[in-house]
Coordinates of C-alpha atoms in Angstrom, one line a residue:
X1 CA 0.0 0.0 0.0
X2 CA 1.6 2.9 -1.1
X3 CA 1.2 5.9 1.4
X4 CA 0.7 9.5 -0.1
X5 CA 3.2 12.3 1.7
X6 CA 2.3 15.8 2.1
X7 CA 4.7 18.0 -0.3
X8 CA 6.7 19.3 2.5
X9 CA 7.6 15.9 3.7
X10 CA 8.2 15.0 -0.1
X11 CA 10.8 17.9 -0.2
X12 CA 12.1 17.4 2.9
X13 CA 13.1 12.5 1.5
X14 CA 14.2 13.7 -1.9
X15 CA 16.7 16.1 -0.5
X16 CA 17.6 13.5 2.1
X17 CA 18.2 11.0 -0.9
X18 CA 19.9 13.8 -2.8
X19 CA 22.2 14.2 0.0
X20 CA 22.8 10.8 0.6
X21 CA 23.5 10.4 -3.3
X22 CA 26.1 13.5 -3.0
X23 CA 28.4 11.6 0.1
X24 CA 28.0 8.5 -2.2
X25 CA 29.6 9.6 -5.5
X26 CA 32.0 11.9 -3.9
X27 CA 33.3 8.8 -1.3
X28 CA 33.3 6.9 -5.0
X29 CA 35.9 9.6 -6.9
X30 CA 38.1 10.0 -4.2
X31 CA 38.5 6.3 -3.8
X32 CA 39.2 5.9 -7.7
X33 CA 42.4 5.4 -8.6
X34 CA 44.7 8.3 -9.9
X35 CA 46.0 7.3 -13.7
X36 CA 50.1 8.2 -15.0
X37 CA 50.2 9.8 -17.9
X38 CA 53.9 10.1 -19.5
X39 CA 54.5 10.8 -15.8
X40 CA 52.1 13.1 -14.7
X41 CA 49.5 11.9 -12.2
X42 CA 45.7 12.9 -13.4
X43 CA 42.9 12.9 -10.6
X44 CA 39.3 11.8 -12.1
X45 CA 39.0 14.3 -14.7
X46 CA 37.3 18.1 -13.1
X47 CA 34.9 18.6 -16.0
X48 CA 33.0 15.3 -14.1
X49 CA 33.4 16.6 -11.0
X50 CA 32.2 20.2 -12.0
X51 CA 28.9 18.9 -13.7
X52 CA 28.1 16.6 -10.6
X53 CA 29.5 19.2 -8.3
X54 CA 26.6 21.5 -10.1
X55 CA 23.8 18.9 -10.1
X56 CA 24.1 18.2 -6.6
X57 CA 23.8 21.6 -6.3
X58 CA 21.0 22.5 -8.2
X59 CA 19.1 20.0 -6.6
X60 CA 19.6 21.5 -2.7
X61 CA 23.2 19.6 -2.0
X62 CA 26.2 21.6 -1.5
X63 CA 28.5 21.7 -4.1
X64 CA 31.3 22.9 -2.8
X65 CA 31.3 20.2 0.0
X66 CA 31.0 17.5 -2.9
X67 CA 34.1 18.9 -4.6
X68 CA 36.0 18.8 -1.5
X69 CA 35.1 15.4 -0.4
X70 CA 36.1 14.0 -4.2
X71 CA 39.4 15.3 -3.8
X72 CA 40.0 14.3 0.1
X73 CA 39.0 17.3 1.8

């Protein structure tokens, strides 16, 4: 039996789950491996990060905390 929520409380999960996914993906890129390249170390590449970074934030996460936490901050 599916139950219906008021809107507030609907706002109030999907941001939750939002969240959640955030700390999920960010704990995800800073785990990944860094590659060599002719000798240069290369992090997962920043344009990902930046268009994550601004979903998260578009959808009520904070961005800059994802960008720090996919880089070890």
């Amino acid at each position: 039996m599916a139950l219906s929520l008021p809107p507030e409380e609907q706002s109030r999960l999907r941001l939750r789950i939002v969240r959640q996914i955030a700390d999920d993906v960010a704990a995800i890129v800073a785990d990944a491996e860094v590659s060599e390249v002719n000798g240069n170390v290369h992090l997962p590449k920043p344009p990902l990060v930046s268009a994550l970074s601004r979903y998260f934030e578009e959808a009520g996460a904070d961005g800059d905390t994802f960008i720090a936490r996919c880089y070890g901050g």
